[in-house]
Amino acid sequence: MKIRLLIFFFISGIFDLNAQTASDSTRYYNDFNFIIHLSKNKLFTEAEQEAEKLFAANGVNELYKDSVNYFLGIEYYNEKRYTEARKHLVAVSDNVFFYYKAHYLAGNIDAENNMTDSAIVNYNTIEESTNATLNELKQFELAGLYLMNRNYKMFDSLSQNYNFQNPLIKEELENLKKYNIVEKKIKRKSPFIAGTLSAIVPGLGKVYTGNNGQALASFLTCGLIGVVAAENYVKMGIKHPQTIFFTGLFGLFYIGNIWGSAVSVQLVKIEKQLENKHNILVSIKIPINRFFQ
Amino acid sequence: MRTSTTYWLVLKFLLIGFFSKAQLFSIQKADSLFEQKIYTIAATEYERCYFFINNDSIRFNMVLKRANCFKANGDYFEAYKNLYRLLDNNLLNDSLRSVIWYECAFNLYLSKYYNDAEKFCLKIAGLPVSTKQSVNANLLYGLILNEKNDYLQAGYKFTDYINQADLTTSKKDSLRKIVAVNYKKENYPKLKSLKKARRLSKVIPGAGLFYAGKPSKALTNISLQLLAVGYTGLNVYVGNYITAATAGIHIIRLFYTGGVNQLNEIVPLQNYKRSRKFNDEFKNAFIKELKQ
């Protein structure tokens, strides 16, 4: 009788344990499904709270964590909430097949947010794949990011030494090479020359930097105030308050124009660089979007 | 003994099965959280119930309760977004439609989306049923029309509400009296036309500001414009023609256009203050009488 009772409790205990594990597993599965439901319905605050609870539970399969991070990241990405998207996408581990997509998208976000260094670190940590195209993609993205960072040596090294086979990557690499040439051709005009030209004739410095509209506006404004100041000087004398006011105003505009011309040299350069950077960004985004969609 | 062992084992598995399912969702838990006024967590629990329950009617109720959580929490637009999920539901008959549409209109009104709230009130008016919500929709529609400054129609809607509402005759009479006093044409808030104000200011500088009820600003603007004209005239007098034609004209233009353009802010603000005062006073008086 005692033996029977012992056997009963022993068997019952094993079943209990199994049932508990099974019930936990079912609960995690259901929690996971619920989080996906919340994120697909853009109920992000609630999805985050539920995800936090799931992650804190004991014995949750890592697969669930990765899946939750991936799905939340993708939904945030689709909603253009890139900071949150990045946080979840970089948390996806390499145990799951969507690891590559998650990390490439995170890299994309970094590149878009001008965090090229962080994107390079992220791409360098991506595991080598058995799929040759994925490895090519990694090298291509790194090349693009080095170009964005103006690290021409690394760009040249990657673009020339790596044997790219994929036609799409090859096509975009050609574009990157063109942007590389453009980047190197963006000349720095002299702020001194721009300022001197504007000192000789107000607005001429802006013609030198290529801003003809601004040049005309500067010339007319300075000219008109100058004429008014001259009229006051001739008719009312140098000591008259109105003459002092208009002469002072003319001086302010004249010096401001020289300063503006000198500064605009740098601004024009930055504008051109930004345009080229945007083109590079588009080029490095195209293969990622094509491969993973 | 064998029977007893089998019994316990079967019972054990049944209970485990029951508890593992019970962990999925609990309407009671959600209701209890709602009663404890923990609305945010209650809303998530209702969503969990909605997700795991297969019965359409219960799912419908869960979304409704979830919307109530947001409403109770003061997040009216979120409440509307949840109610919106029910609009295409197959379970909706005309009575339920009037409930959901009324709730949508009410939450939109509280979120200050008056045009959208009005659309739901119009929809309710088109329903071939008379429910508590369809009667209340007249009151809500009146309040919405007040916010839209359509006082004539608002007065009609309040009268419709009083006629249809299930109230005592004396209550109806006192409510009618409030409406009659407030909705006489001469008692409407005196709202100013921006177009008229701008035209006045263009013809006579500062006149638009007088019309908008801002005499001090009008006098300041007129003084500044006169000073600018004086300055220009003085320069012409002393022979500074270029200065007069450039600096003088520029200053006159600056004050003239400034006087006209500031009406774009002043007139709507004045109108808002006046209509707000009228709307709030009427709403408070009407609802106070209704609750007594």
Coordinates of C-alpha atoms in Angstrom, one line a residue:
Chain A
M1 CA 0.0 0.0 0.0
K2 CA 2.8 2.4 1.0
I3 CA 4.7 1.5 -2.1
R4 CA 1.6 2.1 -4.3
L5 CA 1.2 5.5 -2.7
L6 CA 4.8 6.4 -3.2
I7 CA 4.6 5.3 -6.9
F8 CA 1.5 7.4 -7.3
F9 CA 3.1 10.6 -5.9
F10 CA 6.3 10.0 -7.9
I11 CA 4.4 9.5 -11.2
S12 CA 2.1 12.4 -10.3
G13 CA 5.1 14.6 -9.5
I14 CA 6.7 13.9 -12.9
F15 CA 3.4 14.6 -14.7
D16 CA 3.1 17.8 -12.7
L17 CA 6.5 18.9 -13.7
N18 CA 5.9 18.1 -17.3
A19 CA 2.5 19.8 -17.2
Q20 CA 4.0 22.8 -15.6
T21 CA 6.7 23.1 -18.3
A22 CA 4.1 22.5 -20.9
S23 CA 1.8 25.2 -19.4
D24 CA 4.7 27.7 -19.2
S25 CA 5.6 26.9 -22.8
T26 CA 2.0 27.4 -23.8
R27 CA 1.8 30.7 -21.8
Y28 CA 5.0 32.0 -23.5
Y29 CA 3.7 31.0 -26.9
N30 CA 0.4 32.8 -26.2
D31 CA 2.2 35.9 -24.7
F32 CA 4.3 36.0 -27.8
N33 CA 1.3 35.8 -30.1
F34 CA -0.4 38.6 -28.1
I35 CA 2.7 40.8 -28.4
I36 CA 2.7 40.3 -32.1
H37 CA -1.0 41.2 -32.2
L38 CA -0.3 44.4 -30.3
S39 CA 2.6 45.4 -32.4
K40 CA 0.7 44.7 -35.7
N41 CA -2.1 47.0 -34.4
K42 CA 0.5 49.7 -33.6
L43 CA -0.3 49.4 -29.9
F44 CA 3.4 49.9 -29.1
T45 CA 3.3 51.0 -25.5
E46 CA 1.3 47.9 -24.5
A47 CA 3.4 45.7 -26.7
E48 CA 6.6 47.0 -25.0
Q49 CA 5.1 46.4 -21.6
E50 CA 4.1 42.8 -22.5
A51 CA 7.5 42.2 -24.1
E52 CA 9.2 43.4 -20.9
K53 CA 7.1 40.9 -18.9
L54 CA 7.9 38.1 -21.3
F55 CA 11.6 38.8 -21.2
A56 CA 11.7 38.9 -17.4
A57 CA 10.0 35.5 -17.1
N58 CA 12.2 32.5 -16.2
G59 CA 13.0 29.9 -18.8
V60 CA 11.7 31.7 -21.9
N61 CA 13.0 30.3 -25.1
E62 CA 15.5 32.8 -26.7
L63 CA 13.7 32.2 -30.0
Y64 CA 10.7 34.1 -28.5
K65 CA 12.8 37.0 -27.4
D66 CA 14.4 37.3 -30.9
S67 CA 11.1 37.0 -32.6
V68 CA 9.5 39.7 -30.4
N69 CA 12.5 42.0 -31.0
Y70 CA 12.4 41.4 -34.7
F71 CA 8.6 41.9 -35.1
L72 CA 8.6 45.0 -32.9
G73 CA 11.6 46.4 -34.7
I74 CA 10.0 45.8 -38.1
E75 CA 6.7 47.5 -37.0
Y76 CA 8.6 50.5 -35.6
Y77 CA 10.6 50.6 -38.8
N78 CA 7.5 50.6 -41.0
E79 CA 6.1 53.4 -38.8
K80 CA 9.4 55.3 -39.3
R81 CA 10.1 55.3 -35.6
Y82 CA 13.8 54.5 -36.2
T83 CA 15.2 54.9 -32.7
E84 CA 12.9 52.3 -31.2
A85 CA 13.2 50.1 -34.4
R86 CA 17.0 50.1 -34.0
K87 CA 16.9 49.3 -30.3
H88 CA 14.9 46.1 -31.1
L89 CA 16.6 45.1 -34.4
V90 CA 20.1 45.1 -32.9
A91 CA 18.9 42.9 -30.1
V92 CA 18.1 40.0 -32.5
S93 CA 20.6 37.2 -32.0
D94 CA 22.2 35.1 -34.7
N95 CA 20.1 32.0 -33.7
V96 CA 17.3 33.1 -36.0
F97 CA 17.1 33.3 -39.7
F98 CA 16.0 36.9 -39.7
Y99 CA 19.2 37.9 -37.9
Y100 CA 20.6 39.3 -41.2
K101 CA 17.6 41.4 -42.1
A102 CA 17.4 42.8 -38.6
H103 CA 21.0 43.9 -38.5
Y104 CA 21.1 45.2 -42.1
L105 CA 18.0 47.3 -41.3
A106 CA 19.6 48.6 -38.1
G107 CA 22.7 49.5 -40.1
N108 CA 20.5 51.3 -42.5
I109 CA 19.0 53.3 -39.7
D110 CA 22.4 54.2 -38.4
A111 CA 23.6 55.4 -41.8
E112 CA 20.4 57.5 -42.3
N113 CA 21.0 59.1 -38.9
N114 CA 24.5 60.0 -39.8
M115 CA 25.9 57.4 -37.3
T116 CA 28.2 55.9 -39.9
D117 CA 30.8 54.8 -37.3
S118 CA 28.1 52.9 -35.4
A119 CA 26.8 51.4 -38.7
I120 CA 30.4 50.2 -39.5
V121 CA 30.7 48.5 -36.1
N122 CA 27.3 46.9 -36.5
Y123 CA 28.1 45.5 -40.0
N124 CA 31.5 44.3 -38.8
T125 CA 29.9 42.3 -36.1
I126 CA 27.5 40.6 -38.6
E127 CA 28.4 36.9 -38.8
E128 CA 29.8 35.5 -42.1
S129 CA 27.0 33.7 -43.9
T130 CA 27.0 30.5 -46.0
N131 CA 25.1 32.6 -48.5
A132 CA 27.8 34.3 -50.7
T133 CA 25.4 37.2 -51.7
L134 CA 24.9 38.1 -48.0
N135 CA 28.6 38.3 -47.6
E136 CA 28.9 40.5 -50.7
L137 CA 26.2 42.7 -49.4
K138 CA 28.1 43.2 -46.1
Q139 CA 31.3 44.2 -48.0
F140 CA 29.3 46.5 -50.3
E141 CA 27.5 48.2 -47.3
L142 CA 30.9 48.7 -45.6
A143 CA 32.3 50.2 -48.7
G144 CA 29.4 52.7 -49.0
L145 CA 29.7 53.6 -45.3
Y146 CA 33.5 54.2 -45.6
L147 CA 32.8 56.5 -48.6
M148 CA 30.2 58.4 -46.5
N149 CA 32.8 58.7 -43.8
R150 CA 35.3 60.0 -46.5
N151 CA 37.6 57.1 -45.7
Y152 CA 38.7 56.8 -49.4
K153 CA 41.5 54.4 -48.7
M154 CA 39.1 51.8 -47.2
F155 CA 36.5 52.4 -49.9
D156 CA 39.1 51.9 -52.6
S157 CA 40.5 48.8 -50.9
L158 CA 37.0 47.2 -50.6
S159 CA 35.7 48.2 -54.0
Q160 CA 38.8 47.1 -55.8
N161 CA 39.9 44.0 -53.9
Y162 CA 36.5 42.3 -53.2
N163 CA 35.2 40.2 -56.1
F164 CA 31.5 41.3 -56.3
Q165 CA 29.4 38.9 -58.4
N166 CA 25.8 40.0 -57.8
P167 CA 24.6 42.1 -60.7
L168 CA 22.6 44.5 -58.5
I169 CA 25.5 45.1 -56.1
K170 CA 27.8 45.5 -59.0
E171 CA 25.5 48.1 -60.5
E172 CA 25.3 50.0 -57.3
L173 CA 29.0 49.8 -56.7
E174 CA 29.6 51.5 -60.0
N175 CA 27.3 54.3 -58.7
L176 CA 29.4 54.5 -55.5
K177 CA 32.6 54.8 -57.6
K178 CA 31.0 57.8 -59.4
Y179 CA 30.1 59.4 -56.1
N180 CA 33.6 58.8 -54.9
I181 CA 34.9 60.8 -57.9
V182 CA 32.3 63.6 -57.3
E183 CA 33.3 63.7 -53.6
K184 CA 36.9 64.2 -54.4
K185 CA 36.0 66.9 -57.0
I186 CA 34.2 69.1 -54.5
K187 CA 36.7 71.9 -54.4
R188 CA 37.1 74.2 -51.5
K189 CA 36.8 77.8 -52.8
S190 CA 38.8 80.5 -50.9
P191 CA 36.8 82.4 -48.2
F192 CA 39.5 85.1 -48.5
I193 CA 38.8 85.7 -52.2
A194 CA 35.0 85.7 -51.6
G195 CA 35.4 88.3 -48.9
T196 CA 37.8 90.5 -50.9
L197 CA 35.5 90.4 -53.9
S198 CA 32.5 91.4 -51.7
A199 CA 34.6 94.2 -50.2
I200 CA 35.3 95.6 -53.7
V201 CA 31.7 95.3 -55.0
P202 CA 29.0 94.1 -52.5
G203 CA 27.6 90.8 -53.7
L204 CA 30.5 89.9 -56.0
G205 CA 31.8 87.3 -53.5
K206 CA 28.5 85.5 -53.7
V207 CA 28.8 85.4 -57.5
Y208 CA 32.2 83.7 -56.9
T209 CA 30.5 81.0 -54.7
G210 CA 27.7 80.5 -57.3
N211 CA 24.8 82.3 -55.5
N212 CA 23.8 84.8 -58.2
G213 CA 20.4 85.6 -56.7
Q214 CA 21.8 86.3 -53.3
A215 CA 24.5 88.4 -54.9
L216 CA 21.9 90.6 -56.6
A217 CA 20.0 91.0 -53.4
S218 CA 23.1 92.0 -51.5
F219 CA 24.2 94.4 -54.1
L220 CA 20.8 96.2 -54.2
T221 CA 20.4 96.4 -50.4
C222 CA 23.9 97.7 -49.8
G223 CA 23.7 100.0 -52.7
L224 CA 20.4 101.5 -51.7
I225 CA 21.4 102.1 -48.1
G226 CA 24.7 103.5 -49.3
V227 CA 22.9 106.0 -51.5
V228 CA 20.6 107.0 -48.7
A229 CA 23.6 107.5 -46.4
A230 CA 25.3 109.6 -49.1
E231 CA 22.3 111.7 -49.6
N232 CA 22.0 112.4 -45.9
Y233 CA 25.7 113.2 -45.7
V234 CA 25.6 115.7 -48.5
K235 CA 22.3 117.4 -47.4
M236 CA 22.6 117.3 -43.6
G237 CA 26.3 116.9 -42.8
I238 CA 28.2 114.1 -41.1
K239 CA 27.1 115.0 -37.6
H240 CA 23.4 114.8 -38.2
P241 CA 21.8 111.8 -36.3
Q242 CA 20.1 110.6 -39.4
T243 CA 23.4 110.6 -41.3
I244 CA 25.1 108.8 -38.5
F245 CA 22.2 106.2 -38.4
F246 CA 22.3 105.5 -42.1
T247 CA 26.0 105.4 -42.4
G248 CA 26.1 103.0 -39.5
L249 CA 23.5 100.9 -41.1
F250 CA 25.4 100.9 -44.4
G251 CA 28.6 99.8 -42.5
L252 CA 26.7 97.0 -40.9
F253 CA 25.3 95.7 -44.2
Y254 CA 28.7 96.2 -45.9
I255 CA 30.7 94.2 -43.3
G256 CA 27.9 91.7 -42.9
N257 CA 28.0 91.1 -46.7
I258 CA 31.8 90.5 -46.6
W259 CA 31.4 88.1 -43.7
G260 CA 28.4 86.3 -45.4
S261 CA 30.4 85.8 -48.6
A262 CA 33.3 84.2 -46.7
V263 CA 30.9 81.9 -44.8
S264 CA 28.9 81.0 -47.9
V265 CA 32.0 79.3 -49.4
Q266 CA 31.9 76.7 -46.6
L267 CA 28.1 76.4 -46.8
V268 CA 28.2 75.7 -50.6
K269 CA 30.8 73.0 -50.0
I270 CA 28.6 71.4 -47.2
E271 CA 25.6 71.6 -49.5
K272 CA 27.3 69.7 -52.3
Q273 CA 28.7 67.2 -49.8
L274 CA 25.3 66.6 -48.4
E275 CA 23.8 66.0 -51.8
N276 CA 26.5 63.5 -52.6
K277 CA 26.0 61.8 -49.2
H278 CA 22.3 61.5 -49.9
N279 CA 23.1 59.8 -53.2
I280 CA 25.5 57.3 -51.5
L281 CA 22.8 56.6 -48.9
V282 CA 20.2 55.8 -51.6
S283 CA 22.7 53.5 -53.3
I284 CA 23.5 51.5 -50.2
K285 CA 19.8 51.2 -49.2
I286 CA 18.7 49.8 -52.6
P287 CA 20.3 46.3 -52.3
I288 CA 19.1 45.9 -48.7
N289 CA 15.5 46.8 -49.6
R290 CA 15.6 44.5 -52.7
F291 CA 17.2 41.5 -50.9
F292 CA 15.0 41.5 -47.8
Q293 CA 11.6 42.4 -49.2
Chain B
M1 CA -7.4 2.4 -4.0
R2 CA -7.0 1.9 -7.8
T3 CA -10.2 3.9 -8.4
S4 CA -9.0 6.7 -6.1
T5 CA -5.6 6.9 -7.7
T6 CA -7.1 7.1 -11.2
Y7 CA -9.6 9.7 -10.0
W8 CA -6.8 11.9 -8.6
L9 CA -4.7 11.6 -11.7
V10 CA -7.6 12.5 -14.0
L11 CA -8.6 15.4 -11.7
K12 CA -5.0 16.6 -11.7
F13 CA -4.8 16.8 -15.5
L14 CA -8.2 18.4 -15.8
L15 CA -7.2 21.1 -13.3
I16 CA -3.8 21.7 -15.0
G17 CA -5.6 22.0 -18.3
F18 CA -8.1 24.4 -16.8
F19 CA -5.5 26.5 -15.1
S20 CA -3.2 26.7 -18.1
K21 CA -6.1 27.9 -20.2
A22 CA -7.3 30.3 -17.5
Q23 CA -3.9 32.0 -17.5
L24 CA -4.5 33.1 -21.1
F25 CA -7.1 35.8 -20.2
S26 CA -9.5 36.8 -17.5
I27 CA -12.4 39.1 -18.0
Q28 CA -12.9 39.2 -14.3
K29 CA -9.3 40.4 -13.8
A30 CA -9.8 43.1 -16.4
D31 CA -13.1 44.1 -14.8
S32 CA -11.5 44.2 -11.4
L33 CA -8.7 46.4 -12.7
F34 CA -11.2 48.7 -14.2
E35 CA -13.1 49.0 -10.9
Q36 CA -9.8 49.7 -9.2
K37 CA -9.4 52.5 -11.7
I38 CA -6.1 51.0 -13.1
Y39 CA -7.3 51.8 -16.6
T40 CA -4.1 51.4 -18.6
I41 CA -3.5 47.8 -17.4
A42 CA -7.3 47.1 -17.6
A43 CA -7.2 48.2 -21.3
T44 CA -4.4 45.7 -22.1
E45 CA -6.3 42.9 -20.3
Y46 CA -9.4 43.6 -22.3
E47 CA -7.3 43.5 -25.5
R48 CA -5.9 40.2 -24.3
C49 CA -9.4 38.9 -23.8
Y50 CA -10.3 40.2 -27.3
F51 CA -7.4 38.4 -28.8
F52 CA -7.9 35.0 -27.2
I53 CA -11.7 34.7 -27.1
N54 CA -13.4 33.2 -30.1
N55 CA -16.9 34.5 -29.4
D56 CA -17.7 37.5 -31.6
S57 CA -20.2 39.0 -29.2
I58 CA -17.8 38.9 -26.2
R59 CA -15.0 40.2 -28.4
F60 CA -17.2 43.1 -29.3
N61 CA -17.8 43.8 -25.6
M62 CA -14.1 43.7 -24.8
V63 CA -13.3 46.4 -27.3
L64 CA -16.2 48.5 -26.0
K65 CA -14.9 48.1 -22.4
R66 CA -11.3 48.8 -23.6
A67 CA -12.6 52.1 -25.1
N68 CA -14.3 52.9 -21.8
C69 CA -10.9 52.4 -20.1
F70 CA -9.3 55.1 -22.3
K71 CA -12.4 57.3 -21.9
A72 CA -12.2 57.0 -18.1
N73 CA -8.4 57.8 -18.3
G74 CA -9.2 61.0 -20.3
D75 CA -7.6 59.7 -23.5
Y76 CA -10.7 60.3 -25.6
F77 CA -9.1 60.0 -29.0
E78 CA -7.6 56.6 -28.1
A79 CA -11.1 55.6 -27.0
Y80 CA -12.5 56.7 -30.4
K81 CA -9.7 54.7 -32.2
N82 CA -10.9 51.6 -30.3
L83 CA -14.5 52.2 -31.1
Y84 CA -13.6 52.7 -34.7
R85 CA -12.6 49.1 -34.8
L86 CA -16.2 48.1 -34.1
L87 CA -17.7 50.2 -36.9
D88 CA -17.6 47.5 -39.5
N89 CA -18.6 44.7 -37.2
N90 CA -21.2 42.3 -38.5
L91 CA -22.9 42.2 -35.1
L92 CA -24.0 45.8 -35.4
N93 CA -27.7 46.3 -35.6
D94 CA -29.3 49.8 -35.6
S95 CA -29.6 50.0 -31.8
L96 CA -26.0 49.0 -31.3
R97 CA -25.0 51.3 -34.1
S98 CA -26.6 54.2 -32.3
V99 CA -24.6 53.2 -29.2
I100 CA -21.3 53.0 -30.9
W101 CA -21.8 56.1 -33.1
Y102 CA -22.9 58.1 -30.1
E103 CA -19.7 57.0 -28.2
C104 CA -17.6 57.9 -31.2
A105 CA -19.2 61.3 -31.5
F106 CA -18.9 61.9 -27.8
N107 CA -15.2 61.0 -27.6
L108 CA -14.5 63.0 -30.8
Y109 CA -16.3 66.0 -29.2
L110 CA -14.2 65.7 -26.1
S111 CA -11.1 65.4 -28.3
K112 CA -12.2 68.7 -29.9
Y113 CA -12.6 67.1 -33.4
Y114 CA -16.0 68.8 -33.9
N115 CA -16.4 68.2 -37.6
D116 CA -15.9 64.5 -37.3
A117 CA -18.1 64.3 -34.2
E118 CA -20.8 66.1 -36.2
K119 CA -20.7 63.4 -38.9
F120 CA -21.5 60.7 -36.4
C121 CA -24.4 62.8 -35.0
L122 CA -25.8 63.1 -38.5
K123 CA -25.5 59.4 -39.0
I124 CA -27.4 58.7 -35.8
A125 CA -30.1 61.1 -36.9
G126 CA -30.5 58.9 -40.0
L127 CA -31.1 55.7 -38.0
P128 CA -34.7 54.3 -38.0
V129 CA -34.5 53.7 -34.2
S130 CA -35.1 55.8 -31.1
T131 CA -32.7 54.9 -28.4
K132 CA -31.4 56.7 -25.4
Q133 CA -28.3 57.5 -27.4
S134 CA -30.1 58.8 -30.4
V135 CA -32.0 61.2 -28.1
N136 CA -28.8 62.2 -26.3
A137 CA -27.2 62.7 -29.7
N138 CA -29.4 65.8 -30.2
L139 CA -27.9 67.3 -27.1
L140 CA -24.4 66.4 -28.2
Y141 CA -25.0 67.8 -31.7
G142 CA -26.2 71.0 -30.1
L143 CA -23.0 71.3 -28.1
I144 CA -21.0 70.6 -31.3
L145 CA -22.8 73.2 -33.2
N146 CA -22.2 75.7 -30.4
E147 CA -18.4 75.0 -30.8
K148 CA -18.8 75.6 -34.5
N149 CA -20.6 78.9 -33.8
D150 CA -23.7 77.8 -35.6
Y151 CA -26.0 79.1 -32.9
L152 CA -29.3 79.0 -34.8
Q153 CA -29.1 75.3 -35.5
A154 CA -27.7 74.6 -32.1
G155 CA -30.9 76.1 -30.6
Y156 CA -33.0 73.8 -32.7
K157 CA -31.1 70.8 -31.6
F158 CA -31.4 71.6 -27.9
T159 CA -35.2 72.1 -28.5
D160 CA -35.3 68.7 -30.2
Y161 CA -33.5 67.1 -27.3
I162 CA -35.9 68.6 -24.8
N163 CA -38.9 67.4 -26.8
Q164 CA -37.7 63.8 -27.2
A165 CA -36.0 63.3 -23.8
D166 CA -37.8 61.3 -21.1
L167 CA -38.1 64.2 -18.6
T168 CA -40.8 65.6 -16.4
T169 CA -42.9 68.5 -17.8
S170 CA -41.6 71.0 -15.3
K171 CA -38.0 70.0 -16.1
K172 CA -38.7 70.4 -19.8
D173 CA -40.2 73.8 -19.2
S174 CA -37.2 75.0 -17.2
L175 CA -34.8 73.7 -19.9
R176 CA -36.9 75.4 -22.6
K177 CA -36.6 78.6 -20.7
I178 CA -32.8 78.4 -20.6
V179 CA -32.7 77.7 -24.4
A180 CA -35.1 80.5 -25.1
V181 CA -33.1 83.1 -23.1
N182 CA -29.7 82.1 -24.6
Y183 CA -30.8 81.5 -28.1
K184 CA -32.4 84.9 -28.8
K185 CA -30.6 86.4 -31.8
E186 CA -29.6 89.4 -29.7
N187 CA -28.0 87.2 -27.1
Y188 CA -25.7 85.4 -29.5
P189 CA -22.0 86.1 -28.9
K190 CA -21.0 89.1 -31.1
L191 CA -18.5 87.5 -33.4
K192 CA -16.5 89.6 -35.8
S193 CA -15.7 89.0 -39.4
L194 CA -12.0 88.8 -40.2
K195 CA -12.7 89.7 -43.8
K196 CA -14.6 92.8 -42.8
A197 CA -11.9 93.8 -40.2
R198 CA -9.1 93.5 -42.8
R199 CA -11.1 95.5 -45.4
L200 CA -11.7 98.3 -42.8
S201 CA -8.0 98.4 -41.9
K202 CA -7.0 98.6 -45.5
V203 CA -9.2 101.6 -46.2
I204 CA -8.8 103.4 -42.9
P205 CA -5.6 102.3 -41.0
G206 CA -6.5 101.1 -37.5
A207 CA -10.3 100.9 -38.2
G208 CA -10.2 97.1 -38.3
L209 CA -8.7 97.0 -34.8
F210 CA -11.4 99.3 -33.5
Y211 CA -14.0 97.0 -35.1
A212 CA -12.4 93.9 -33.5
G213 CA -12.7 95.5 -30.1
K214 CA -9.1 96.5 -29.5
P215 CA -9.1 100.3 -29.3
S216 CA -5.8 100.7 -27.5
K217 CA -4.0 98.6 -30.2
A218 CA -5.9 100.6 -32.9
L219 CA -4.7 103.9 -31.4
T220 CA -1.1 102.7 -31.1
N221 CA -1.2 101.5 -34.7
I222 CA -2.6 104.8 -36.0
S223 CA 0.0 106.8 -34.0
L224 CA 2.9 104.7 -35.4
Q225 CA 1.6 105.2 -39.0
L226 CA 1.2 108.9 -38.5
L227 CA 4.8 109.1 -37.1
A228 CA 6.0 107.2 -40.2
V229 CA 4.1 109.6 -42.5
G230 CA 5.5 112.5 -40.6
Y231 CA 9.1 111.2 -40.9
T232 CA 8.6 110.7 -44.7
G233 CA 7.1 114.2 -45.1
L234 CA 9.9 115.8 -43.1
N235 CA 12.5 114.2 -45.4
V236 CA 10.6 115.5 -48.4
Y237 CA 10.5 118.9 -46.9
V238 CA 14.3 119.0 -46.3
G239 CA 15.0 117.7 -49.7
N240 CA 16.0 114.1 -48.8
Y241 CA 14.0 112.6 -51.6
I242 CA 15.8 109.3 -51.8
T243 CA 15.6 108.8 -48.0
A244 CA 11.8 109.6 -48.1
A245 CA 11.2 107.3 -51.1
T246 CA 13.1 104.4 -49.6
A247 CA 13.3 104.4 -45.8
G248 CA 10.2 106.6 -45.3
I249 CA 7.9 104.5 -47.6
H250 CA 9.4 101.3 -46.2
I251 CA 8.4 102.3 -42.6
I252 CA 4.9 103.4 -43.6
R253 CA 4.4 100.1 -45.5
L254 CA 5.7 98.2 -42.5
F255 CA 3.2 99.7 -40.0
Y256 CA 0.3 99.6 -42.6
T257 CA 0.7 95.9 -43.4
G258 CA 1.4 95.1 -39.8
G259 CA -1.9 96.7 -38.7
V260 CA -3.8 94.7 -41.3
N261 CA -2.0 91.4 -40.7
Q262 CA -2.2 91.4 -36.9
L263 CA -6.0 91.1 -37.4
N264 CA -5.4 87.5 -38.5
E265 CA -4.5 86.7 -34.9
I266 CA -6.6 89.2 -33.0
V267 CA -10.1 88.6 -34.6
P268 CA -10.1 84.7 -34.2
L269 CA -8.8 85.1 -30.6
Q270 CA -11.5 87.7 -29.7
N271 CA -14.2 85.5 -31.4
Y272 CA -12.9 82.4 -29.5
K273 CA -13.0 84.2 -26.1
R274 CA -16.6 85.4 -26.8
S275 CA -17.9 82.1 -28.1
R276 CA -16.1 80.2 -25.3
K277 CA -17.8 82.4 -22.7
F278 CA -21.2 81.9 -24.2
N279 CA -20.8 78.1 -24.8
D280 CA -19.4 77.4 -21.3
E281 CA -22.1 79.5 -19.6
F282 CA -24.9 77.8 -21.6
K283 CA -23.5 74.3 -21.1
N284 CA -23.1 74.7 -17.4
A285 CA -26.6 76.2 -16.9
F286 CA -28.2 73.5 -19.1
I287 CA -26.4 70.5 -17.6
K288 CA -26.9 71.8 -14.1
E289 CA -30.6 72.1 -14.7
L290 CA -30.7 68.6 -16.3
K291 CA -29.0 67.0 -13.3
Q292 CA -31.2 68.7 -10.7

